[in-house]
Amino acid sequence: MATPAYPIPAKPDTNTLTLTVRLQDVYGKQTVYPVCHVAKTFAALTGTKTLTDEAIKHIKTLGYTIVPEQRTL
Protein backbone atom coordinates (compact mmCIF):
# COMPACT_ATOMS: atom_id res chain seq x y z
CA MET A 1 0.00 0.00 0.00
CA ALA A 2 1.41 3.36 -1.03
CA THR A 3 1.69 6.15 1.48
CA PRO A 4 -0.37 9.24 0.68
CA ALA A 5 1.40 12.39 -0.48
CA TYR A 6 -0.45 14.46 2.14
CA PRO A 7 -0.50 14.04 5.92
CA ILE A 8 -3.44 12.15 7.34
CA PRO A 9 -5.12 14.25 10.05
CA ALA A 10 -4.89 12.79 13.51
CA LYS A 11 -8.03 11.63 15.25
CA PRO A 12 -9.34 14.08 17.84
CA ASP A 13 -7.90 13.33 21.25
CA THR A 14 -10.69 12.24 23.56
CA ASN A 15 -8.36 12.02 26.55
CA THR A 16 -7.46 15.69 26.82
CA LEU A 17 -6.02 16.80 30.10
CA THR A 18 -7.90 19.82 31.38
CA LEU A 19 -7.90 21.78 34.61
CA THR A 20 -10.89 23.86 35.63
CA VAL A 21 -10.01 27.09 37.43
CA ARG A 22 -11.82 30.20 38.65
CA LEU A 23 -10.36 33.59 37.74
CA GLN A 24 -10.87 36.28 40.36
CA ASP A 25 -9.56 39.81 40.78
CA VAL A 26 -8.01 40.33 44.20
CA TYR A 27 -6.81 43.88 44.90
CA GLY A 28 -6.49 44.51 41.15
CA LYS A 29 -4.48 41.36 40.46
CA GLN A 30 -5.96 38.38 38.62
CA THR A 31 -5.75 35.28 40.80
CA VAL A 32 -6.29 31.70 39.61
CA TYR A 33 -8.17 29.46 42.04
CA PRO A 34 -8.35 25.71 41.45
CA VAL A 35 -11.85 24.25 41.00
CA CYS A 36 -11.42 20.62 39.91
CA HIS A 37 -9.73 17.92 41.95
CA VAL A 38 -6.62 17.80 39.76
CA ALA A 39 -6.15 21.58 39.90
CA LYS A 40 -6.49 21.47 43.70
CA THR A 41 -3.87 18.71 43.80
CA PHE A 42 -1.43 20.85 41.78
CA ALA A 43 -2.02 23.76 44.17
CA ALA A 44 -1.38 21.47 47.14
CA LEU A 45 1.85 20.25 45.54
CA THR A 46 3.06 23.82 45.16
CA GLY A 47 2.04 24.66 48.72
CA THR A 48 -0.39 27.42 47.75
CA LYS A 49 -4.15 27.97 47.65
CA THR A 50 -3.92 29.49 44.18
CA LEU A 51 -2.07 28.56 41.02
CA THR A 52 0.80 30.93 40.30
CA ASP A 53 1.93 31.94 36.82
CA GLU A 54 5.03 29.78 37.26
CA ALA A 55 2.97 26.75 38.32
CA ILE A 56 0.62 27.21 35.35
CA LYS A 57 3.60 27.35 33.00
CA HIS A 58 4.88 24.02 34.32
CA ILE A 59 1.40 22.45 34.30
CA LYS A 60 1.00 23.39 30.63
CA THR A 61 4.34 21.74 29.79
CA LEU A 62 2.84 18.51 31.16
CA GLY A 63 0.15 18.74 28.48
CA TYR A 64 -2.72 20.16 30.53
CA THR A 65 -5.12 22.78 29.22
CA ILE A 66 -6.35 25.43 31.66
CA VAL A 67 -10.10 26.06 31.30
CA PRO A 68 -11.86 28.91 33.15
CA GLU A 69 -14.98 27.94 35.09
CA GLN A 70 -18.23 28.74 33.28
CA ARG A 71 -20.30 31.04 35.44
CA THR A 72 -24.10 30.84 35.29
CA LEU A 73 -26.51 33.56 36.28
Coordinates of C-alpha atoms in Angstrom, one line a residue:
M1 CA 0.0 0.0 0.0
A2 CA 1.4 3.4 -1.0
T3 CA 1.7 6.2 1.5
P4 CA -0.4 9.2 0.7
A5 CA 1.4 12.4 -0.5
Y6 CA -0.4 14.5 2.1
P7 CA -0.5 14.0 5.9
I8 CA -3.4 12.2 7.3
P9 CA -5.1 14.3 10.0
A10 CA -4.9 12.8 13.5
K11 CA -8.0 11.6 15.2
P12 CA -9.3 14.1 17.8
D13 CA -7.9 13.3 21.2
T14 CA -10.7 12.2 23.6
N15 CA -8.4 12.0 26.6
T16 CA -7.5 15.7 26.8
L17 CA -6.0 16.8 30.1
T18 CA -7.9 19.8 31.4
L19 CA -7.9 21.8 34.6
T20 CA -10.9 23.9 35.6
V21 CA -10.0 27.1 37.4
R22 CA -11.8 30.2 38.7
L23 CA -10.4 33.6 37.7
Q24 CA -10.9 36.3 40.4
D25 CA -9.6 39.8 40.8
V26 CA -8.0 40.3 44.2
Y27 CA -6.8 43.9 44.9
G28 CA -6.5 44.5 41.2
K29 CA -4.5 41.4 40.5
Q30 CA -6.0 38.4 38.6
T31 CA -5.7 35.3 40.8
V32 CA -6.3 31.7 39.6
Y33 CA -8.2 29.5 42.0
P34 CA -8.4 25.7 41.4
V35 CA -11.9 24.3 41.0
C36 CA -11.4 20.6 39.9
H37 CA -9.7 17.9 42.0
V38 CA -6.6 17.8 39.8
A39 CA -6.1 21.6 39.9
K40 CA -6.5 21.5 43.7
T41 CA -3.9 18.7 43.8
F42 CA -1.4 20.9 41.8
A43 CA -2.0 23.8 44.2
A44 CA -1.4 21.5 47.1
L45 CA 1.9 20.3 45.5
T46 CA 3.1 23.8 45.2
G47 CA 2.0 24.7 48.7
T48 CA -0.4 27.4 47.7
K49 CA -4.2 28.0 47.7
T50 CA -3.9 29.5 44.2
L51 CA -2.1 28.6 41.0
T52 CA 0.8 30.9 40.3
D53 CA 1.9 31.9 36.8
E54 CA 5.0 29.8 37.3
A55 CA 3.0 26.7 38.3
I56 CA 0.6 27.2 35.4
K57 CA 3.6 27.4 33.0
H58 CA 4.9 24.0 34.3
I59 CA 1.4 22.4 34.3
K60 CA 1.0 23.4 30.6
T61 CA 4.3 21.7 29.8
L62 CA 2.8 18.5 31.2
G63 CA 0.1 18.7 28.5
Y64 CA -2.7 20.2 30.5
T65 CA -5.1 22.8 29.2
I66 CA -6.3 25.4 31.7
V67 CA -10.1 26.1 31.3
P68 CA -11.9 28.9 33.1
E69 CA -15.0 27.9 35.1
Q70 CA -18.2 28.7 33.3
R71 CA -20.3 31.0 35.4
T72 CA -24.1 30.8 35.3
L73 CA -26.5 33.6 36.3

